[in-house]
Coordinates of C-alpha atoms in Angstrom, one line a residue:
M21 CA 122.0 81.1 159.1
K22 CA 123.8 77.7 162.6
T23 CA 123.3 83.1 161.6
P24 CA 120.5 82.2 158.8
E25 CA 116.5 82.3 160.9
Q26 CA 116.1 79.2 159.8
P27 CA 117.4 79.3 160.1
R28 CA 119.3 77.3 159.4
R29 CA 118.0 80.2 157.9
G30 CA 119.0 82.5 160.2
L31 CA 117.8 84.6 158.5
V32 CA 122.0 83.9 161.2
R33 CA 119.6 80.7 159.7
P34 CA 118.2 83.8 158.2
R35 CA 120.7 84.8 160.4
L36 CA 121.4 83.1 162.9
A37 CA 121.8 86.7 164.7
A38 CA 122.3 85.8 168.1
A39 CA 123.1 87.9 171.1
A40 CA 123.8 86.5 174.4
G41 CA 124.8 87.3 177.8
V42 CA 125.2 85.8 181.1
A43 CA 123.5 87.3 184.0
A44 CA 123.5 86.9 187.7
L45 CA 120.7 88.7 189.4
T46 CA 121.4 89.5 193.0
L47 CA 119.0 92.1 194.0
S48 CA 117.8 92.5 197.6
A49 CA 114.4 93.7 196.6
G50 CA 111.6 91.9 194.7
L51 CA 111.0 92.5 191.0
A52 CA 107.7 92.8 189.1
T53 CA 107.8 91.1 185.7
P54 CA 105.4 90.1 182.9
L55 CA 105.6 86.5 184.2
N56 CA 105.5 87.4 187.8
P57 CA 103.3 90.5 188.4
A58 CA 103.7 90.4 192.1
P59 CA 107.2 91.4 193.3
Q60 CA 109.1 88.8 195.3
Q61 CA 111.8 89.1 197.9
A62 CA 115.1 87.6 196.9
Q63 CA 116.3 85.0 199.3
A64 CA 120.0 85.4 199.7
K65 CA 120.0 82.5 202.1
E66 CA 119.5 80.1 199.3
G67 CA 123.1 80.7 198.2
K68 CA 122.3 79.8 194.6
K69 CA 124.8 80.8 192.0
V70 CA 123.0 81.5 188.7
L71 CA 124.6 82.3 185.4
T72 CA 122.0 83.9 183.1
V73 CA 122.7 84.3 179.4
A74 CA 120.7 87.1 177.8
V75 CA 119.8 86.3 174.2
A76 CA 118.1 88.3 171.5
Q77 CA 117.3 85.4 169.3
S78 CA 114.2 83.2 169.8
V79 CA 114.6 79.5 170.1
D80 CA 113.3 77.9 166.9
S81 CA 113.1 74.4 168.4
L82 CA 114.5 72.4 171.3
S83 CA 114.5 69.3 169.2
P84 CA 118.0 68.6 167.9
F85 CA 116.4 67.1 164.7
L86 CA 114.8 70.5 163.8
A87 CA 116.8 73.3 165.3
S88 CA 119.2 75.4 163.3
R89 CA 119.4 78.8 165.1
L90 CA 122.6 79.5 167.0
V91 CA 120.8 79.9 170.3
S92 CA 119.1 76.6 169.9
T93 CA 122.1 74.6 168.7
S94 CA 124.3 76.2 171.4
I95 CA 121.8 74.9 174.0
H96 CA 121.8 71.4 172.4
R97 CA 125.6 71.3 172.8
L98 CA 125.0 71.6 176.5
M99 CA 122.2 69.0 176.7
Y100 CA 123.6 66.2 174.5
E101 CA 127.0 64.7 173.7
Y102 CA 128.2 64.5 170.1
L103 CA 130.5 61.6 169.1
T104 CA 133.4 64.0 169.1
N105 CA 134.1 67.5 170.3
Y106 CA 136.6 70.3 169.3
D107 CA 139.6 71.1 171.5
P108 CA 139.1 74.7 172.8
A109 CA 142.7 75.5 172.2
D110 CA 143.1 74.8 168.5
N111 CA 139.8 73.1 167.2
H112 CA 141.3 69.6 166.6
A113 CA 138.9 66.7 167.2
V114 CA 138.8 65.3 170.7
P115 CA 136.7 62.6 172.4
G116 CA 133.1 63.2 173.1
L117 CA 130.7 60.3 173.5
A118 CA 133.3 58.3 171.5
T119 CA 136.7 57.8 173.0
K120 CA 138.3 56.8 169.7
W121 CA 137.4 56.3 166.0
T122 CA 139.1 54.1 163.4
P123 CA 138.6 53.7 159.6
S124 CA 138.9 50.6 157.6
A125 CA 141.7 50.3 155.0
D126 CA 139.3 51.5 152.3
K127 CA 137.9 54.2 154.6
L128 CA 134.4 53.1 153.9
T129 CA 133.8 51.7 157.4
W130 CA 134.3 53.6 160.6
T131 CA 134.3 52.1 164.1
Y132 CA 133.8 54.2 167.1
T133 CA 134.4 53.1 170.7
I134 CA 131.6 54.6 172.9
R135 CA 132.6 55.5 176.4
S136 CA 131.2 53.5 179.2
N137 CA 131.1 56.3 181.7
S138 CA 128.4 58.4 180.1
R139 CA 124.9 58.2 181.6
W140 CA 121.6 59.8 180.7
S141 CA 120.3 62.1 183.3
D142 CA 117.5 59.6 184.1
G143 CA 120.2 57.1 185.2
Q144 CA 120.3 54.9 182.2
Q145 CA 123.6 54.1 180.4
A146 CA 124.3 56.0 177.2
T147 CA 125.3 53.4 174.6
A148 CA 126.2 52.8 171.0
E149 CA 122.6 51.8 170.4
D150 CA 121.6 55.4 171.1
A151 CA 124.0 56.8 168.5
A152 CA 122.9 54.1 166.0
W153 CA 119.2 54.9 166.5
T154 CA 119.9 58.7 166.2
F155 CA 121.7 58.3 162.9
D156 CA 119.4 55.7 161.5
K157 CA 116.4 57.9 162.3
M158 CA 118.0 60.8 160.4
M159 CA 118.6 58.4 157.4
T160 CA 115.1 57.0 157.3
D161 CA 112.8 59.8 158.5
E162 CA 112.8 63.0 156.5
A163 CA 111.8 65.1 159.4
A164 CA 114.6 63.8 161.5
G165 CA 117.1 65.0 158.9
T166 CA 115.8 68.5 158.8
A167 CA 118.6 70.1 160.7
N168 CA 121.6 67.9 160.1
G169 CA 120.7 65.5 157.3
S170 CA 123.8 66.4 155.3
F171 CA 126.0 64.6 157.8
V172 CA 124.3 61.2 157.1
A173 CA 123.4 61.6 153.4
N174 CA 126.5 59.4 152.5
F175 CA 125.8 56.8 155.2
R176 CA 125.0 53.3 153.9
K177 CA 124.3 51.6 157.3
V178 CA 124.8 52.2 161.0
T179 CA 124.9 49.4 163.6
A180 CA 125.7 48.9 167.3
P181 CA 127.3 45.4 167.7
S182 CA 127.8 46.1 171.4
P183 CA 127.0 48.9 173.9
T184 CA 130.5 50.3 173.3
K185 CA 130.9 49.7 169.6
L186 CA 129.3 51.8 166.8
V187 CA 129.9 51.0 163.2
I188 CA 129.1 53.4 160.3
E189 CA 129.4 52.1 156.8
L190 CA 129.7 54.7 154.0
K191 CA 128.7 54.7 150.3
K192 CA 132.0 56.5 149.5
P193 CA 134.8 58.0 151.6
Q194 CA 133.7 61.0 153.8
A195 CA 136.3 63.3 155.3
T196 CA 134.0 64.6 158.1
M197 CA 133.8 61.4 160.2
A198 CA 135.6 63.1 163.1
A199 CA 133.4 66.2 162.8
L200 CA 129.8 64.8 162.9
D201 CA 128.1 67.7 164.6
V202 CA 125.0 65.7 165.5
P203 CA 123.5 65.6 169.0
I204 CA 123.1 62.0 170.1
V205 CA 119.7 61.5 171.8
P206 CA 118.5 58.7 174.2
K207 CA 116.7 56.0 172.2
H208 CA 114.5 54.9 175.1
V209 CA 113.0 58.4 175.2
W210 CA 112.9 59.5 171.5
E211 CA 111.6 56.2 170.1
K212 CA 108.3 57.0 171.8
V213 CA 107.9 60.2 169.8
G214 CA 105.4 60.1 166.9
D215 CA 105.8 62.8 164.3
L216 CA 109.3 64.3 164.7
S217 CA 108.3 67.3 162.4
K218 CA 105.9 68.5 165.1
F219 CA 107.8 67.5 168.3
N220 CA 109.8 70.4 169.8
N221 CA 111.1 68.7 173.0
D222 CA 109.7 71.5 175.1
K223 CA 106.7 70.2 177.1
S224 CA 108.1 67.7 179.6
F225 CA 110.9 68.6 182.1
P226 CA 113.5 67.8 183.0
V227 CA 114.6 66.7 179.4
V228 CA 116.8 63.6 179.5
G229 CA 120.3 64.3 178.2
N230 CA 123.9 63.4 178.9
G231 CA 125.7 66.7 178.3
P232 CA 127.1 69.0 181.0
F233 CA 123.6 70.5 181.7
V234 CA 120.1 69.3 182.0
L235 CA 117.2 71.3 180.6
T236 CA 114.7 72.0 183.4
G237 CA 112.4 74.7 182.0
Y238 CA 111.4 76.7 179.0
K239 CA 109.0 79.4 177.9
A240 CA 109.0 80.7 174.4
D241 CA 110.6 84.2 174.0
S242 CA 111.2 84.2 177.7
Y243 CA 113.7 81.8 179.1
V244 CA 115.5 78.5 178.9
R245 CA 116.6 77.1 182.3
L246 CA 119.3 74.4 182.8
K247 CA 120.9 72.8 185.8
P248 CA 124.3 71.1 186.1
N249 CA 124.4 67.4 185.2
K250 CA 126.1 66.1 188.3
T251 CA 127.0 62.8 186.6
F252 CA 128.6 64.4 183.5
W253 CA 131.7 62.3 182.7
R254 CA 134.0 65.4 182.3
G255 CA 132.8 66.8 185.6
A256 CA 129.8 69.0 186.6
P257 CA 129.7 72.7 185.8
K258 CA 130.4 75.0 188.8
F259 CA 127.3 77.3 188.7
D260 CA 124.1 76.0 190.2
E261 CA 122.0 77.1 187.3
L262 CA 122.3 78.4 183.8
V263 CA 119.5 80.5 182.3
F264 CA 119.2 81.9 178.8
K265 CA 117.0 84.9 179.1
Y266 CA 115.4 86.7 176.2
Y267 CA 116.0 90.4 175.7
K268 CA 114.4 92.1 172.8
D269 CA 116.5 95.2 173.3
G270 CA 120.3 95.2 173.4
D271 CA 120.6 98.4 175.3
A272 CA 118.5 97.0 178.0
A273 CA 120.8 94.0 178.3
V274 CA 123.9 96.3 178.5
A275 CA 122.1 98.4 181.2
A276 CA 121.6 95.2 183.2
L277 CA 125.3 94.4 182.9
Q278 CA 126.2 97.8 184.2
K279 CA 123.8 97.4 187.2
G280 CA 125.3 94.0 188.0
E281 CA 122.0 92.3 187.2
V282 CA 123.7 90.5 184.3
S283 CA 127.2 89.1 184.2
F284 CA 127.7 88.6 180.5
V285 CA 126.5 90.1 177.2
S286 CA 127.6 89.6 173.6
N287 CA 127.1 91.1 170.2
L288 CA 128.0 94.5 171.5
T289 CA 127.8 97.5 169.2
P290 CA 130.9 99.7 168.9
A291 CA 129.3 102.3 171.1
Q292 CA 128.4 99.8 173.7
S293 CA 131.8 98.3 173.7
T294 CA 133.5 101.6 174.1
A295 CA 131.2 102.6 177.0
L296 CA 131.8 99.3 178.8
K297 CA 135.5 99.5 178.7
S298 CA 135.5 102.3 181.3
E299 CA 133.1 100.4 183.6
P300 CA 134.6 99.0 186.8
D301 CA 134.5 95.2 187.2
V302 CA 133.7 94.8 183.5
K303 CA 136.0 93.1 181.0
V304 CA 135.4 93.5 177.2
N305 CA 136.4 90.6 175.0
D306 CA 137.0 91.6 171.4
A307 CA 138.3 88.7 169.3
P308 CA 138.1 87.4 165.7
G309 CA 134.7 85.8 165.2
R310 CA 133.5 82.7 163.5
R311 CA 130.8 84.4 161.5
F312 CA 130.5 86.1 158.1
Y313 CA 128.1 88.9 157.3
A314 CA 126.8 88.8 153.7
L315 CA 124.2 90.0 151.3
A316 CA 122.5 87.0 149.8
T317 CA 120.8 87.0 146.4
N318 CA 117.6 85.1 145.6
P319 CA 118.8 83.0 142.6
G320 CA 115.3 81.9 141.8
A321 CA 113.7 79.8 144.6
Q322 CA 113.3 76.3 143.5
A323 CA 112.5 72.8 144.9
K324 CA 114.1 69.4 144.1
D325 CA 111.0 68.5 142.1
G326 CA 112.0 71.3 139.6
K327 CA 109.2 73.7 140.5
H328 CA 110.0 77.3 141.0
F329 CA 108.3 79.6 143.5
G330 CA 108.7 83.0 145.2
D331 CA 108.9 86.3 143.5
G332 CA 112.6 87.2 143.3
A333 CA 113.6 89.8 140.7
R334 CA 114.3 88.3 137.2
S335 CA 117.3 90.5 136.7
L336 CA 119.1 88.8 139.6
L337 CA 119.2 85.6 137.6
D338 CA 121.9 87.4 135.5
Q339 CA 125.4 86.8 136.7
K340 CA 126.6 90.2 135.4
V341 CA 123.9 91.9 137.4
R342 CA 125.0 90.1 140.6
Q343 CA 128.6 90.9 140.0
A344 CA 127.8 94.6 139.4
L345 CA 126.0 94.7 142.7
F346 CA 129.1 93.1 144.3
M347 CA 131.3 95.9 142.8
S348 CA 129.0 98.7 144.0
I349 CA 129.6 97.9 147.7
D350 CA 132.5 99.5 149.5
R351 CA 133.5 97.0 152.1
Q352 CA 136.1 99.2 153.8
T353 CA 133.5 101.9 154.4
L354 CA 131.3 99.4 156.1
I355 CA 134.2 98.2 158.3
D356 CA 135.1 101.8 159.2
K357 CA 131.7 103.4 159.6
V358 CA 129.3 100.6 160.6
F359 CA 131.5 98.1 162.4
Q360 CA 134.0 100.8 163.4
G361 CA 137.0 98.5 163.2
H362 CA 135.4 95.6 165.0
A363 CA 135.5 93.4 161.9
V364 CA 137.6 92.8 158.8
A365 CA 136.5 93.2 155.1
G366 CA 134.9 90.1 153.6
A367 CA 136.1 88.0 150.7
G368 CA 135.6 84.2 150.8
Y369 CA 132.9 82.2 152.6
I370 CA 135.1 81.0 155.4
P371 CA 136.2 83.6 158.0
P372 CA 140.0 84.2 158.3
R373 CA 139.9 82.7 161.8
F374 CA 139.9 79.3 160.2
S375 CA 143.2 80.0 158.4
T376 CA 143.4 76.5 156.8
Y377 CA 140.3 77.1 154.7
A378 CA 140.2 80.9 154.4
W379 CA 140.3 82.1 150.8
K380 CA 140.7 85.4 149.0
P381 CA 140.3 86.2 145.3
S382 CA 143.3 86.9 143.2
A383 CA 143.9 90.4 142.0
D384 CA 142.5 89.8 138.5
Q385 CA 139.5 87.9 140.0
E386 CA 138.6 90.4 142.7
L387 CA 135.2 92.2 142.3
A388 CA 136.6 95.3 144.0
Y389 CA 134.7 98.4 144.7
D390 CA 134.3 100.1 141.3
P391 CA 131.0 101.9 140.6
A392 CA 131.9 102.8 137.1
K393 CA 132.7 99.2 136.2
A394 CA 129.5 98.1 137.9
A395 CA 127.5 100.5 135.7
K396 CA 129.2 99.2 132.6
L397 CA 128.4 95.6 133.5
L398 CA 124.7 96.5 133.9
D399 CA 124.7 98.2 130.5
E400 CA 126.3 95.2 129.0
A401 CA 123.7 92.9 130.5
G402 CA 121.0 95.0 128.9
Y403 CA 119.7 96.8 132.0
K404 CA 120.1 100.4 130.9
K405 CA 118.7 103.6 132.4
N406 CA 115.4 105.1 131.3
A407 CA 114.8 108.8 130.8
D408 CA 114.4 109.2 134.6
G409 CA 117.8 107.6 135.2
K410 CA 116.3 104.4 136.6
R411 CA 117.5 101.0 135.5
V412 CA 114.7 98.9 134.2
E413 CA 113.9 95.2 134.0
K414 CA 113.5 93.6 130.6
N415 CA 109.7 94.2 130.9
G416 CA 110.4 97.9 131.2
K417 CA 109.6 98.2 134.9
P418 CA 112.1 100.1 137.1
I419 CA 114.3 97.9 139.2
D420 CA 113.5 98.2 142.9
Y421 CA 115.1 95.4 145.0
R422 CA 113.6 94.4 148.3
I423 CA 116.2 93.6 150.9
L424 CA 115.2 91.5 153.9
C425 CA 116.7 92.7 157.1
H426 CA 116.2 92.0 160.8
A427 CA 114.3 94.7 162.6
T428 CA 116.3 94.3 165.8
D429 CA 119.7 94.3 164.1
P430 CA 121.3 97.7 164.0
N431 CA 124.0 96.5 161.6
D432 CA 121.4 95.4 159.0
K433 CA 119.8 98.8 159.2
A434 CA 123.0 100.8 159.0
V435 CA 124.5 98.7 156.1
G436 CA 121.1 98.8 154.4
Q437 CA 121.3 102.6 154.2
Y438 CA 124.7 102.5 152.6
V439 CA 123.6 99.8 150.1
K440 CA 120.5 101.9 149.3
E441 CA 122.8 104.9 148.5
W442 CA 125.3 102.8 146.4
F443 CA 122.6 101.0 144.4
G444 CA 120.9 104.3 143.9
K445 CA 123.9 105.7 142.1
L446 CA 123.6 102.8 139.7
G447 CA 119.9 103.7 139.1
I448 CA 118.6 100.8 141.2
G449 CA 116.0 101.4 143.8
V450 CA 116.1 99.7 147.2
T451 CA 113.3 99.0 149.7
L452 CA 114.5 97.8 153.1
N453 CA 112.1 95.2 154.4
C454 CA 113.1 95.0 158.1
L455 CA 111.0 92.5 159.9
D456 CA 110.9 90.7 163.3
N457 CA 110.4 87.5 161.4
V458 CA 112.4 87.2 158.2
T459 CA 112.1 83.4 158.1
D460 CA 108.7 83.2 156.5
P461 CA 109.4 85.3 153.4
W462 CA 112.8 83.8 153.1
L463 CA 111.5 80.2 153.0
A464 CA 108.8 81.3 150.6
G465 CA 111.4 82.9 148.3
D466 CA 109.6 86.2 148.6
Y467 CA 112.6 88.5 148.6
D468 CA 115.3 89.8 146.2
L469 CA 118.2 90.2 148.5
A470 CA 118.7 89.5 152.2
F471 CA 121.3 90.1 154.9
D472 CA 122.7 86.7 155.7
G473 CA 125.3 85.2 158.0
W474 CA 126.4 81.9 159.5
S475 CA 128.6 80.8 162.3
V476 CA 131.2 78.5 160.7
N477 CA 132.4 75.3 162.4
P478 CA 136.1 74.2 162.4
D479 CA 135.2 71.7 159.7
P480 CA 133.4 73.8 157.0
D481 CA 131.4 71.0 155.5
F482 CA 128.0 72.0 156.9
V483 CA 128.0 75.6 155.7
L484 CA 129.2 74.4 152.3
S485 CA 126.4 71.9 152.1
I486 CA 123.6 74.4 152.5
H487 CA 124.4 75.7 148.9
T488 CA 124.1 72.3 147.2
C489 CA 121.2 71.2 145.1
G490 CA 120.6 68.4 147.6
A491 CA 119.7 71.0 150.3
L492 CA 116.7 72.3 148.3
P493 CA 113.3 71.6 149.7
A494 CA 111.6 68.5 148.2
T495 CA 108.6 70.6 147.0
P496 CA 107.7 74.3 147.3
K497 CA 105.6 73.4 150.4
D498 CA 108.5 71.7 152.2
T499 CA 111.4 73.2 154.2
G500 CA 114.9 72.2 153.0
A501 CA 118.4 72.8 154.5
T502 CA 119.2 75.3 151.8
D503 CA 120.4 78.8 152.7
N504 CA 119.1 80.7 149.7
F505 CA 118.2 78.2 147.0
I506 CA 121.5 78.0 145.2
C507 CA 121.8 75.0 142.9
D508 CA 125.0 75.0 140.8
K509 CA 126.2 71.8 139.2
K510 CA 129.9 72.9 139.2
Y511 CA 129.7 73.8 142.9
D512 CA 128.0 70.4 143.6
D513 CA 130.8 68.5 141.9
L514 CA 133.4 70.3 144.0
Y515 CA 131.4 69.7 147.2
G516 CA 131.2 66.0 146.5
R517 CA 134.9 65.8 145.8
Q518 CA 135.9 67.7 149.0
L519 CA 133.7 65.5 151.1
A520 CA 135.4 62.3 149.8
E521 CA 139.0 63.7 150.0
Y522 CA 141.0 62.5 153.0
D523 CA 144.2 64.2 152.0
A524 CA 144.2 67.5 154.0
G525 CA 146.0 69.5 151.4
K526 CA 143.9 68.4 148.5
R527 CA 140.6 68.9 150.5
T528 CA 141.7 72.4 151.4
D529 CA 142.3 73.2 147.8
L530 CA 138.8 71.9 146.9
V531 CA 137.1 74.0 149.6
K532 CA 138.9 77.1 148.3
Q533 CA 137.7 76.3 144.8
M534 CA 134.1 76.1 146.1
Q535 CA 134.5 79.6 147.7
S536 CA 135.9 80.9 144.4
R537 CA 132.9 79.5 142.6
L538 CA 130.5 81.2 145.1
Y539 CA 132.4 84.4 144.7
D540 CA 132.4 84.4 140.9
T541 CA 128.7 83.6 140.6
G542 CA 127.8 86.5 142.9
Y543 CA 125.1 84.6 144.8
M544 CA 126.8 85.3 148.2
N545 CA 128.4 88.7 148.7
V546 CA 130.4 88.3 151.9
M547 CA 130.9 91.9 153.1
A548 CA 132.5 91.4 156.5
Y549 CA 133.8 89.1 159.2
P550 CA 132.5 90.6 162.5
N551 CA 134.5 90.3 165.7
A552 CA 133.0 88.6 168.7
V553 CA 132.5 91.6 171.0
E554 CA 131.4 90.6 174.4
A555 CA 131.6 91.7 178.0
Y556 CA 131.3 90.2 181.4
R557 CA 131.5 91.2 185.1
T558 CA 134.7 90.1 186.7
D559 CA 133.0 90.4 190.1
Q560 CA 130.6 87.7 189.1
I561 CA 132.6 85.5 186.8
K562 CA 136.1 84.6 188.1
S563 CA 137.1 82.9 184.9
I564 CA 135.6 81.5 181.7
E565 CA 137.1 79.7 178.6
T566 CA 137.3 81.4 175.3
M567 CA 137.6 79.4 172.1
P568 CA 140.3 79.4 170.8
K569 CA 142.1 80.2 174.0
A570 CA 144.5 82.7 172.5
A571 CA 141.9 85.0 171.0
G572 CA 138.4 83.6 170.8
N573 CA 134.7 84.0 171.6
I574 CA 132.8 83.0 174.7
Y575 CA 129.2 82.8 173.4
G576 CA 128.3 80.4 170.5
Q577 CA 131.4 78.2 170.7
D578 CA 132.0 74.9 168.9
G579 CA 131.4 73.0 172.1
Y580 CA 130.3 73.6 175.7
W581 CA 133.6 74.9 177.1
S582 CA 132.5 78.4 178.1
W583 CA 129.5 77.7 180.3
W584 CA 130.9 74.4 181.5
S585 CA 134.2 76.0 182.6
A586 CA 132.8 79.2 184.1
V587 CA 133.9 79.7 187.7
P588 CA 131.8 82.0 190.0
A589 CA 133.7 84.9 191.5
D590 CA 134.7 84.8 195.1
S591 CA 132.0 86.4 197.3
S592 CA 134.5 88.9 198.6
G593 CA 134.9 90.3 195.1
A594 CA 131.2 91.0 194.4
S595 CA 130.3 94.6 194.0
S596 CA 127.5 96.3 196.1
G597 CA 125.5 96.9 192.9
G598 CA 125.2 93.2 192.2
S599 CA 125.3 91.3 195.4
G600 CA 123.2 90.7 198.4
S601 CA 124.4 90.6 202.0
T602 CA 126.1 87.2 201.6
G603 CA 127.9 88.2 198.4
V604 CA 126.5 85.2 196.4
I605 CA 124.9 85.5 193.0
I606 CA 121.2 84.9 193.2
G607 CA 118.9 84.5 190.3
I608 CA 115.7 86.3 191.2
A609 CA 113.2 86.0 188.4
A610 CA 115.4 83.6 186.5
G611 CA 114.1 83.1 183.1
V612 CA 111.9 86.2 183.1
V613 CA 111.7 87.9 179.8
V614 CA 112.7 91.5 179.4
L615 CA 110.8 93.1 176.5
V616 CA 111.7 96.6 175.8
G617 CA 112.0 98.7 172.7
A618 CA 113.8 97.6 169.6
G619 CA 117.4 97.9 168.4
A620 CA 118.9 94.9 169.9
F621 CA 121.7 92.5 169.5
L622 CA 122.2 90.7 166.3
A623 CA 120.1 87.6 166.3
M624 CA 122.4 85.2 164.6
R625 CA 120.7 82.5 162.9
R626 CA 123.0 79.9 162.2
R627 CA 122.4 81.7 159.2
S628 CA 121.1 84.9 159.9
T629 CA 118.4 83.3 158.9
A630 CA 120.2 80.9 160.8
D631 CA 123.1 82.4 161.9
D632 CA 123.7 80.8 161.5
R633 CA 125.0 77.3 162.5
E634 CA 126.2 77.2 165.8

């Protein structure tokens, strides 16, 4: 969840579940809204081309030091440059704020050349000092390391000998030095901030940045508004404004697309996708996604200080019990019945889209669907049935697992019903705890199981790091970067080795061993890899970049390519349903929240708590 709702916990980060869409409102009449009770007349003469992204996930923070939800981190990619970026064609590292990067012979010192043609939106030059300040702050201020602290945990020292030279000294080799997914912020602005744990970067506009867009307005659970950065070194975006607008209901967002009020939606359900394929001027994009969808186990919430907290079921501390639950889930049924073919069955932690690191269990290791074997494992673990056919805890109390799910996520609810049926056959009760806010109970450890999912980056280090002991909160009162409190010494050892391994083949093998360990322990039950199912109006968007180009997603990319590359459709191609007399795309109540019903898009946390990360 970055699903989780932390989110890193998206929970998507618990999950980062994120749903997004781009909209271009071009109505000729005024619109009454919760933020604007009096209807207004749209002014076509303004000729303003607005691209509006409808999102079902709330922004957790607009501070890049704190945010972990996919919607938030996606916005940060638009606001701030990273040292490097990922090529939209094949994900290899390409220049960002840095034009090149070189390691020393022992690979313990990395020197980055910072470009001289990047300026902050207030006119000041972006320099190596900004990057050094950003990293140093993360190293020395616990709050500043909340979201991305794992990237700098191995840094010894960061300096800026000149405006165009950044030097990072490491404690030991680190293979992710061309994949530091950290937004670089302007020192002259952020050094004035007091407590970073309480600063959300959402009160003063425009917000100073050096990315392709500049943040100009925000209202919680309503909108985020951005305008093109005319001085962006790679070139300014082509739309006049980009708006992320919050929709609580997915069907409402799809209806807006059909009316021409919205030009893009994502996280479509199978039924929505099927219906939109027959719509004129609508293109459906159905491609392998970068997320996984899982059922996470509470392994006994704990902090770095050794204190345990939360109320997770004691039986889930038993590996045989977790593996039995693994074997009671029929992944293919979920693919066929819930995702209706718009996903592939889950196995390892890394989605198959990232073929280098993707892993599957061997035939003799696989915890395949086998209810009879699952029941036998539970018996062997000492969790037998009572006279009523119910499995009981060691204290004699019937087992009834609480599963955290997202109230607005139809997949959670549908999968939950199947899980309830399958666990029931084992004699285990299930209570689906579907909430609008799953973050609070997740962080408190007050759950047994939870639907989880993260968006994985081309370099898998981050999503692997959230299961290390070092990611646990410092104390039960603190918030850590952990996904679901896993702390396994064998896994930690593998994590440290892969991070220090520069040989690509050897590192790949270590990453696969880590996934094998997660699989065997049963803490993370990856059930599916959902496709990215999206749709946009071709009469409003002439072209837009997918990532990867061959078959990739538009929303939630590892970069800013989609919204930066989007080209408005020619006015002659606009339909009567979505254009005014001049044929241009006009944002009427840009940023107005549409709150209707429930049953919406997945809110991906970087984990589903966060969904997930980016």
